[in-house]
């Protein structure tokens, strides 16, 4: 599984996700909520054992990332809204271990935080949130 975020430009962020033969590429808006903040929060929750979701807005379509815990395994789903922004259709689902589903998304987000960009282009994730997420990931990796 591969997850990458690109260079933000004027409030738009390129998003790339690949798993086997499934590829999803889109450009997300930072409005109405900052999706990188929401992804960090969703990863904190699922790393703590709490189901979570967040969404990316491409306007008018949105993509939802849903993280679920099923006993000792995880489920990661991507849902896409219709052009009216309402009805959701599942376009991707994977079940697996924490290392297979959560870590690749965490690594892509963490790598993105090292990119330099104008503060007017996109808001960086608060360091305290990143620190909390990193600590939870380290704890999970040593289990």
CSV table of N, CA and C in Angstrom, one decimal:
chain,number,residue,atom,x,y,z
A,1,UNK,N,0.9,-1.2,0.0
A,1,UNK,CA,0.0,0.0,0.0
A,1,UNK,C,0.9,1.2,0.0
A,2,UNK,N,0.5,2.2,-0.8
A,2,UNK,CA,1.3,3.5,-0.9
A,2,UNK,C,0.3,4.6,-0.7
A,3,UNK,N,0.8,5.6,0.1
A,3,UNK,CA,0.0,6.8,0.3
A,3,UNK,C,0.9,8.0,0.3
A,4,UNK,N,0.7,9.0,-0.6
A,4,UNK,CA,1.5,10.2,-0.7
A,4,UNK,C,0.7,11.4,-0.8
A,5,UNK,N,1.2,12.5,-0.2
A,5,UNK,CA,0.6,13.8,-0.3
A,5,UNK,C,1.7,14.7,-1.0
A,6,UNK,N,1.2,15.5,-1.9
A,6,UNK,CA,2.1,16.3,-2.7
A,6,UNK,C,2.3,17.7,-2.1
A,7,UNK,N,2.8,18.6,-3.0
A,7,UNK,CA,3.1,20.0,-2.6
A,7,UNK,C,1.8,20.8,-2.7
A,8,UNK,N,1.3,21.4,-1.6
A,8,UNK,CA,0.1,22.2,-1.6
A,8,UNK,C,0.3,23.5,-2.4
A,9,UNK,N,-0.7,23.8,-3.2
A,9,UNK,CA,-0.7,25.0,-3.9
A,9,UNK,C,-2.0,25.7,-3.8
A,10,UNK,N,-2.0,26.9,-3.3
A,10,UNK,CA,-3.2,27.8,-3.1
A,10,UNK,C,-4.4,27.1,-2.5
A,11,UNK,N,-4.2,26.3,-1.5
A,11,UNK,CA,-5.3,25.7,-0.8
A,11,UNK,C,-5.7,24.3,-1.3
A,12,UNK,N,-4.9,23.8,-2.3
A,12,UNK,CA,-5.2,22.5,-2.9
A,12,UNK,C,-4.0,21.5,-2.7
A,13,UNK,N,-4.3,20.3,-2.3
A,13,UNK,CA,-3.3,19.3,-2.0
A,13,UNK,C,-3.4,18.1,-2.8
A,14,UNK,N,-2.4,17.7,-3.6
A,14,UNK,CA,-2.5,16.4,-4.4
A,14,UNK,C,-2.4,15.2,-3.4
A,15,UNK,N,-3.3,14.2,-3.7
A,15,UNK,CA,-3.4,13.0,-2.8
A,15,UNK,C,-3.2,11.8,-3.8
A,16,UNK,N,-2.4,10.9,-3.4
A,16,UNK,CA,-2.2,9.7,-4.2
A,16,UNK,C,-2.3,8.5,-3.3
A,17,UNK,N,-3.1,7.5,-3.6
A,17,UNK,CA,-3.2,6.3,-2.9
A,17,UNK,C,-3.2,5.1,-3.9
A,18,UNK,N,-2.4,4.1,-3.5
A,18,UNK,CA,-2.3,2.9,-4.4
A,18,UNK,C,-2.2,1.6,-3.5
A,19,UNK,N,-3.0,0.6,-3.9
A,19,UNK,CA,-3.0,-0.7,-3.3
A,19,UNK,C,-3.2,-1.7,-4.4
A,20,UNK,N,-2.2,-2.5,-4.6
A,20,UNK,CA,-2.3,-3.5,-5.7
A,20,UNK,C,-2.7,-2.8,-7.0
A,21,UNK,N,-3.8,-3.2,-7.6
A,21,UNK,CA,-4.2,-2.5,-8.9
A,21,UNK,C,-5.1,-1.4,-8.7
A,22,UNK,N,-5.5,-1.0,-7.5
A,22,UNK,CA,-6.3,0.2,-7.3
A,22,UNK,C,-5.5,1.4,-7.1
A,23,UNK,N,-5.8,2.5,-7.9
A,23,UNK,CA,-5.1,3.7,-7.8
A,23,UNK,C,-6.1,4.8,-7.7
A,24,UNK,N,-6.0,5.7,-6.7
A,24,UNK,CA,-6.8,6.9,-6.6
A,24,UNK,C,-5.9,8.1,-6.5
A,25,UNK,N,-6.2,9.1,-7.4
A,25,UNK,CA,-5.4,10.3,-7.4
A,25,UNK,C,-6.5,11.5,-7.5
A,26,UNK,N,-6.3,12.5,-6.6
A,26,UNK,CA,-7.2,13.6,-6.6
A,26,UNK,C,-6.5,14.8,-6.0
A,27,UNK,N,-7.1,15.9,-6.0
A,27,UNK,CA,-6.6,17.1,-5.4
A,27,UNK,C,-7.6,17.6,-4.4
A,28,UNK,N,-7.3,17.7,-3.1
A,28,UNK,CA,-8.2,18.1,-2.1
A,28,UNK,C,-8.1,19.5,-1.7
A,29,UNK,N,-9.2,20.1,-1.4
A,29,UNK,CA,-9.3,21.4,-0.8
A,29,UNK,C,-9.1,21.4,0.7
A,30,UNK,N,-8.6,22.5,1.2
A,30,UNK,CA,-8.5,22.7,2.6
A,30,UNK,C,-9.8,23.2,3.3
A,31,UNK,N,-10.8,23.4,2.5
A,31,UNK,CA,-12.1,23.9,3.0
A,31,UNK,C,-13.1,22.8,2.9
A,32,UNK,N,-14.0,22.6,3.8
A,32,UNK,CA,-14.3,23.4,5.0
A,32,UNK,C,-13.4,23.1,6.1
A,33,UNK,N,-12.7,21.9,6.2
A,33,UNK,CA,-11.8,21.6,7.3
A,33,UNK,C,-10.5,21.1,6.7
A,34,UNK,N,-9.5,21.3,7.4
A,34,UNK,CA,-8.1,20.9,6.9
A,34,UNK,C,-8.0,19.4,7.0
A,35,UNK,N,-8.0,18.7,5.9
A,35,UNK,CA,-8.0,17.2,5.9
A,35,UNK,C,-6.7,16.6,6.4
A,36,UNK,N,-5.6,17.3,6.4
A,36,UNK,CA,-4.4,16.7,6.9
A,36,UNK,C,-4.5,16.7,8.5
A,37,UNK,N,-5.1,17.7,9.1
A,37,UNK,CA,-5.3,17.7,10.5
A,37,UNK,C,-6.3,16.6,10.8
A,38,UNK,N,-7.3,16.4,10.1
A,38,UNK,CA,-8.3,15.4,10.3
A,38,UNK,C,-7.8,14.0,10.1
A,39,UNK,N,-6.9,13.8,9.2
A,39,UNK,CA,-6.2,12.5,9.0
A,39,UNK,C,-5.4,12.2,10.2
A,40,UNK,N,-4.6,13.1,10.7
A,40,UNK,CA,-3.8,12.9,11.8
A,40,UNK,C,-4.7,12.5,13.0
A,41,UNK,N,-5.8,13.2,13.2
A,41,UNK,CA,-6.7,12.9,14.3
A,41,UNK,C,-7.3,11.5,14.1
A,42,UNK,N,-7.7,11.1,12.9
A,42,UNK,CA,-8.2,9.8,12.7
A,42,UNK,C,-7.2,8.7,12.9
A,43,UNK,N,-5.9,9.0,12.6
A,43,UNK,CA,-4.9,8.0,12.8
A,43,UNK,C,-4.6,7.9,14.3
A,44,UNK,N,-4.7,9.0,15.1
A,44,UNK,CA,-4.6,8.9,16.5
A,44,UNK,C,-5.7,8.0,17.1
A,45,UNK,N,-6.9,8.2,16.7
A,45,UNK,CA,-8.0,7.5,17.2
A,45,UNK,C,-7.9,6.0,16.9
A,46,UNK,N,-7.6,5.6,15.6
A,46,UNK,CA,-7.5,4.2,15.3
A,46,UNK,C,-6.3,3.5,15.9
A,47,UNK,N,-5.2,4.3,16.1
A,47,UNK,CA,-4.1,3.8,16.8
A,47,UNK,C,-4.4,3.5,18.3
A,48,UNK,N,-5.4,4.2,18.8
A,48,UNK,CA,-5.8,4.0,20.2
A,48,UNK,C,-7.0,3.0,20.3
A,49,UNK,N,-7.3,2.4,19.2
A,49,UNK,CA,-8.4,1.4,19.2
A,49,UNK,C,-9.8,1.9,19.0
A,50,UNK,N,-9.9,3.2,18.5
A,50,UNK,CA,-11.2,3.8,18.3
A,50,UNK,C,-11.4,4.0,16.8
A,51,UNK,N,-12.6,3.5,16.3
A,51,UNK,CA,-12.9,3.7,14.9
A,51,UNK,C,-13.0,5.1,14.5
A,52,UNK,N,-12.6,5.5,13.3
A,52,UNK,CA,-12.5,6.9,13.0
A,52,UNK,C,-12.7,7.1,11.5
A,53,UNK,N,-13.0,8.3,11.1
A,53,UNK,CA,-13.1,8.6,9.6
A,53,UNK,C,-12.7,10.1,9.4
A,54,UNK,N,-12.4,10.4,8.2
A,54,UNK,CA,-12.1,11.8,7.8
A,54,UNK,C,-12.4,11.9,6.4
A,55,UNK,N,-12.5,13.1,5.8
A,55,UNK,CA,-12.8,13.2,4.4
A,55,UNK,C,-11.9,14.3,3.8
A,56,UNK,N,-11.8,14.1,2.5
A,56,UNK,CA,-11.0,15.0,1.6
A,56,UNK,C,-12.1,15.6,0.6
A,57,UNK,N,-12.1,16.9,0.4
A,57,UNK,CA,-13.0,17.5,-0.5
A,57,UNK,C,-12.4,17.9,-1.8
A,58,UNK,N,-12.9,17.3,-2.9
A,58,UNK,CA,-12.4,17.7,-4.2
A,58,UNK,C,-13.3,18.7,-4.9
A,59,UNK,N,-14.5,18.8,-4.4
A,59,UNK,CA,-15.5,19.7,-4.8
A,59,UNK,C,-16.0,19.4,-6.3
A,60,UNK,N,-17.1,18.9,-6.5
A,60,UNK,CA,-18.2,18.6,-5.4
A,60,UNK,C,-18.1,17.3,-4.8
A,61,UNK,N,-17.1,16.4,-5.3
A,61,UNK,CA,-17.0,15.1,-4.7
A,61,UNK,C,-16.1,15.1,-3.5
A,62,UNK,N,-16.4,14.2,-2.6
A,62,UNK,CA,-15.6,14.0,-1.4
A,62,UNK,C,-15.2,12.6,-1.3
A,63,UNK,N,-14.0,12.3,-0.7
A,63,UNK,CA,-13.6,11.0,-0.4
A,63,UNK,C,-13.4,10.8,1.1
A,64,UNK,N,-14.1,9.7,1.6
A,64,UNK,CA,-14.0,9.4,3.0
A,64,UNK,C,-13.0,8.3,3.2
A,65,UNK,N,-12.1,8.5,4.2
A,65,UNK,CA,-11.2,7.4,4.7
A,65,UNK,C,-11.8,6.9,6.0
A,66,UNK,N,-12.2,5.6,6.1
A,66,UNK,CA,-12.7,5.1,7.3
A,66,UNK,C,-11.8,4.0,7.8
A,67,UNK,N,-11.5,4.1,9.1
A,67,UNK,CA,-10.7,3.1,9.8
A,67,UNK,C,-11.5,2.4,10.8
A,68,UNK,N,-11.5,1.1,10.8
A,68,UNK,CA,-12.3,0.3,11.7
A,68,UNK,C,-11.4,-0.8,12.3
A,69,UNK,N,-11.7,-1.2,13.5
A,69,UNK,CA,-11.0,-2.3,14.2
A,69,UNK,C,-11.9,-3.4,14.3
A,70,UNK,N,-11.4,-4.6,13.9
A,70,UNK,CA,-12.2,-5.8,14.0
A,70,UNK,C,-11.4,-6.9,14.7
A,71,UNK,N,-11.6,-7.0,16.0
A,71,UNK,CA,-10.8,-7.9,16.9
A,71,UNK,C,-9.3,-7.4,16.8
A,72,UNK,N,-8.5,-8.3,16.2
A,72,UNK,CA,-7.1,-7.9,16.1
A,72,UNK,C,-6.7,-7.4,14.7
A,73,UNK,N,-7.7,-7.3,13.9
A,73,UNK,CA,-7.4,-6.8,12.5
A,73,UNK,C,-8.1,-5.5,12.3
A,74,UNK,N,-7.7,-4.8,11.2
A,74,UNK,CA,-8.2,-3.5,10.9
A,74,UNK,C,-8.9,-3.5,9.5
A,75,UNK,N,-9.8,-2.6,9.3
A,75,UNK,CA,-10.4,-2.4,8.0
A,75,UNK,C,-10.2,-1.0,7.6
A,76,UNK,N,-9.8,-0.8,6.4
A,76,UNK,CA,-9.6,0.6,5.8
A,76,UNK,C,-10.5,0.6,4.6
A,77,UNK,N,-11.4,1.6,4.5
A,77,UNK,CA,-12.3,1.8,3.4
A,77,UNK,C,-12.1,3.2,2.8
A,78,UNK,N,-12.4,3.3,1.5
A,78,UNK,CA,-12.5,4.6,0.9
A,78,UNK,C,-13.8,4.7,0.2
A,79,UNK,N,-14.6,5.7,0.6
A,79,UNK,CA,-15.9,5.9,0.0
A,79,UNK,C,-15.9,7.2,-0.8
A,80,UNK,N,-16.6,7.3,-1.9
A,80,UNK,CA,-16.7,8.4,-2.7
A,80,UNK,C,-18.1,8.9,-2.8
A,81,UNK,N,-18.3,10.2,-2.7
A,81,UNK,CA,-19.7,10.8,-2.8
A,81,UNK,C,-20.0,11.0,-4.3
A,82,UNK,N,-21.3,11.2,-4.5
A,82,UNK,CA,-21.7,11.5,-5.9
A,82,UNK,C,-21.4,12.9,-6.2
A,83,UNK,N,-21.8,13.4,-7.4
A,83,UNK,CA,-21.5,14.8,-7.8
A,83,UNK,C,-22.3,15.8,-7.0
A,84,UNK,N,-23.3,15.4,-6.3
A,84,UNK,CA,-24.1,16.3,-5.4
A,84,UNK,C,-23.5,16.3,-4.0
A,85,UNK,N,-22.5,15.4,-3.8
A,85,UNK,CA,-21.8,15.4,-2.5
A,85,UNK,C,-22.6,14.6,-1.4
A,86,UNK,N,-23.5,13.8,-1.8
A,86,UNK,CA,-24.3,13.1,-0.9
A,86,UNK,C,-24.0,11.6,-0.8
A,87,UNK,N,-24.7,10.8,-1.7
A,87,UNK,CA,-24.6,9.4,-1.6
A,87,UNK,C,-23.2,8.9,-1.7
A,88,UNK,N,-22.8,8.0,-0.7
A,88,UNK,CA,-21.5,7.4,-0.7
A,88,UNK,C,-21.5,6.0,-1.3
A,89,UNK,N,-20.4,5.8,-2.1
A,89,UNK,CA,-20.2,4.5,-2.7
A,89,UNK,C,-18.8,4.0,-2.2
A,90,UNK,N,-18.7,2.8,-1.7
A,90,UNK,CA,-17.4,2.2,-1.3
A,90,UNK,C,-16.6,1.9,-2.6
A,91,UNK,N,-15.4,2.5,-2.7
A,91,UNK,CA,-14.6,2.2,-3.9
A,91,UNK,C,-13.4,1.4,-3.6
A,92,UNK,N,-13.1,1.3,-2.3
A,92,UNK,CA,-11.9,0.5,-1.9
A,92,UNK,C,-12.1,0.0,-0.5
A,93,UNK,N,-11.7,-1.3,-0.3
A,93,UNK,CA,-11.7,-1.9,1.1
A,93,UNK,C,-10.5,-2.8,1.2
A,94,UNK,N,-9.8,-2.7,2.4
A,94,UNK,CA,-8.8,-3.7,2.7
A,94,UNK,C,-8.9,-4.0,4.2
A,95,UNK,N,-8.7,-5.3,4.4
A,95,UNK,CA,-8.6,-5.8,5.8
A,95,UNK,C,-7.2,-6.3,6.1
A,96,UNK,N,-6.7,-6.0,7.2
A,96,UNK,CA,-5.3,-6.6,7.5
A,96,UNK,C,-4.8,-6.1,8.9
A,97,UNK,N,-3.5,-6.3,9.0
A,97,UNK,CA,-2.8,-5.9,10.2
A,97,UNK,C,-2.6,-4.4,10.3
A,98,UNK,N,-2.3,-3.9,11.5
A,98,UNK,CA,-1.9,-2.5,11.7
A,98,UNK,C,-0.8,-2.1,10.7
A,99,UNK,N,0.2,-3.0,10.7
A,99,UNK,CA,1.4,-2.7,9.9
A,99,UNK,C,1.1,-2.6,8.4
A,100,UNK,N,0.1,-3.3,7.9
A,100,UNK,CA,-0.3,-3.3,6.5
A,100,UNK,C,-1.2,-2.1,6.1
A,101,UNK,N,-2.0,-1.7,7.0
A,101,UNK,CA,-3.1,-0.7,6.6
A,101,UNK,C,-2.8,0.7,7.2
A,102,UNK,N,-2.4,0.8,8.5
A,102,UNK,CA,-2.3,2.1,9.2
A,102,UNK,C,-0.9,2.7,9.0
A,103,UNK,N,0.1,1.8,9.1
A,103,UNK,CA,1.5,2.4,9.0
A,103,UNK,C,1.8,3.0,7.6
A,104,UNK,N,1.3,2.5,6.5
A,104,UNK,CA,1.6,3.2,5.2
A,104,UNK,C,1.0,4.6,5.1
A,105,UNK,N,-0.2,4.7,5.7
A,105,UNK,CA,-0.8,6.0,5.7
A,105,UNK,C,-0.1,7.0,6.6
A,106,UNK,N,0.2,6.5,7.8
A,106,UNK,CA,1.0,7.3,8.7
A,106,UNK,C,2.3,7.7,8.1
A,107,UNK,N,3.0,6.8,7.4
A,107,UNK,CA,4.3,7.2,6.8
A,107,UNK,C,4.2,8.2,5.8
A,108,UNK,N,3.1,8.1,5.0
A,108,UNK,CA,2.9,9.1,3.9
A,108,UNK,C,2.6,10.5,4.5
A,109,UNK,N,1.8,10.5,5.6
A,109,UNK,CA,1.5,11.8,6.3
A,109,UNK,C,2.8,12.3,6.9
A,110,UNK,N,3.5,11.5,7.6
A,110,UNK,CA,4.8,11.9,8.3
A,110,UNK,C,5.8,12.5,7.3
A,111,UNK,N,5.9,11.8,6.1
A,111,UNK,CA,6.8,12.3,5.1
A,111,UNK,C,6.4,13.7,4.6
A,112,UNK,N,5.1,13.8,4.4
A,112,UNK,CA,4.5,15.1,3.9
A,112,UNK,C,4.9,16.2,4.9
A,113,UNK,N,4.9,16.0,6.2
A,113,UNK,CA,5.2,17.0,7.1
A,113,UNK,C,6.6,17.6,7.0
A,114,UNK,N,7.5,17.0,6.2
A,114,UNK,CA,8.8,17.5,6.0
A,114,UNK,C,8.9,18.4,4.8
A,115,UNK,N,7.9,18.5,4.0
A,115,UNK,CA,7.9,19.3,2.8
A,115,UNK,C,7.7,20.8,3.3
A,116,UNK,N,8.5,21.6,2.6
A,116,UNK,CA,8.4,23.1,2.9
A,116,UNK,C,7.4,23.7,1.9
A,117,UNK,N,6.5,24.5,2.4
A,117,UNK,CA,5.6,25.2,1.6
A,117,UNK,C,5.1,26.5,2.3
A,118,UNK,N,4.5,27.4,1.5
A,118,UNK,CA,4.0,28.6,2.1
A,118,UNK,C,2.9,28.4,3.0
A,119,UNK,N,2.9,29.1,4.1
A,119,UNK,CA,1.8,29.0,5.1
A,119,UNK,C,0.4,29.4,4.5
A,120,UNK,N,0.5,30.2,3.5
A,120,UNK,CA,-0.8,30.6,2.8
A,120,UNK,C,-1.3,29.5,1.9
A,121,UNK,N,-0.5,28.6,1.5
A,121,UNK,CA,-0.9,27.5,0.7
A,121,UNK,C,-1.6,26.4,1.5
A,122,UNK,N,-1.2,26.2,2.7
A,122,UNK,CA,-1.7,25.1,3.5
A,122,UNK,C,-1.3,25.3,5.0
A,123,UNK,N,-2.1,24.8,5.9
A,123,UNK,CA,-1.7,24.9,7.3
A,123,UNK,C,-1.0,23.6,7.7
A,124,UNK,N,0.1,23.8,8.4
A,124,UNK,CA,0.8,22.6,8.9
A,124,UNK,C,0.1,22.0,10.1
A,125,UNK,N,0.3,20.7,10.3
A,125,UNK,CA,-0.3,20.0,11.4
A,125,UNK,C,0.4,20.4,12.7
A,126,UNK,N,-0.4,20.7,13.8
A,126,UNK,CA,0.2,21.0,15.0
A,126,UNK,C,1.2,20.0,15.5
A,127,UNK,N,2.4,20.4,16.0
A,127,UNK,CA,3.4,19.5,16.4
A,127,UNK,C,3.0,18.6,17.5
A,128,UNK,N,2.2,19.1,18.4
A,128,UNK,CA,1.7,18.3,19.5
A,128,UNK,C,0.9,17.1,19.0
A,129,UNK,N,0.1,17.3,18.0
A,129,UNK,CA,-0.7,16.2,17.4
A,129,UNK,C,0.2,15.2,16.7
A,130,UNK,N,1.2,15.7,16.0
A,130,UNK,CA,2.1,14.8,15.3
A,130,UNK,C,2.9,14.0,16.4
A,131,UNK,N,3.3,14.6,17.5
A,131,UNK,CA,4.1,13.9,18.5
A,131,UNK,C,3.2,12.8,19.1
A,132,UNK,N,2.0,13.1,19.4
A,132,UNK,CA,1.1,12.1,20.0
A,132,UNK,C,0.9,11.0,19.1
A,133,UNK,N,0.7,11.2,17.8
A,133,UNK,CA,0.5,10.2,16.8
A,133,UNK,C,1.8,9.3,16.7
A,134,UNK,N,2.9,10.0,16.6
A,134,UNK,CA,4.2,9.2,16.5
A,134,UNK,C,4.4,8.3,17.7
A,135,UNK,N,4.1,8.8,18.9
A,135,UNK,CA,4.2,8.0,20.1
A,135,UNK,C,3.3,6.8,20.1
A,136,UNK,N,2.0,7.0,19.7
A,136,UNK,CA,1.1,5.9,19.5
A,136,UNK,C,1.6,4.8,18.5
A,137,UNK,N,2.1,5.3,17.4
A,137,UNK,CA,2.6,4.4,16.4
A,137,UNK,C,3.8,3.6,16.9
A,138,UNK,N,4.7,4.3,17.6
A,138,UNK,CA,5.9,3.6,18.2
A,138,UNK,C,5.4,2.5,19.2
A,139,UNK,N,4.4,2.8,20.0
A,139,UNK,CA,3.9,1.9,21.0
A,139,UNK,C,3.3,0.7,20.3
A,140,UNK,N,2.6,0.9,19.2
A,140,UNK,CA,1.9,-0.2,18.4
A,140,UNK,C,3.0,-1.1,17.8
A,141,UNK,N,4.0,-0.5,17.3
A,141,UNK,CA,5.1,-1.2,16.6
A,141,UNK,C,5.9,-2.1,17.5
A,142,UNK,N,5.9,-1.8,18.8
A,142,UNK,CA,6.7,-2.6,19.7
A,142,UNK,C,5.8,-3.7,20.4
A,143,UNK,N,4.5,-3.7,20.1
A,143,UNK,CA,3.6,-4.7,20.7
A,143,UNK,C,3.8,-6.1,20.1
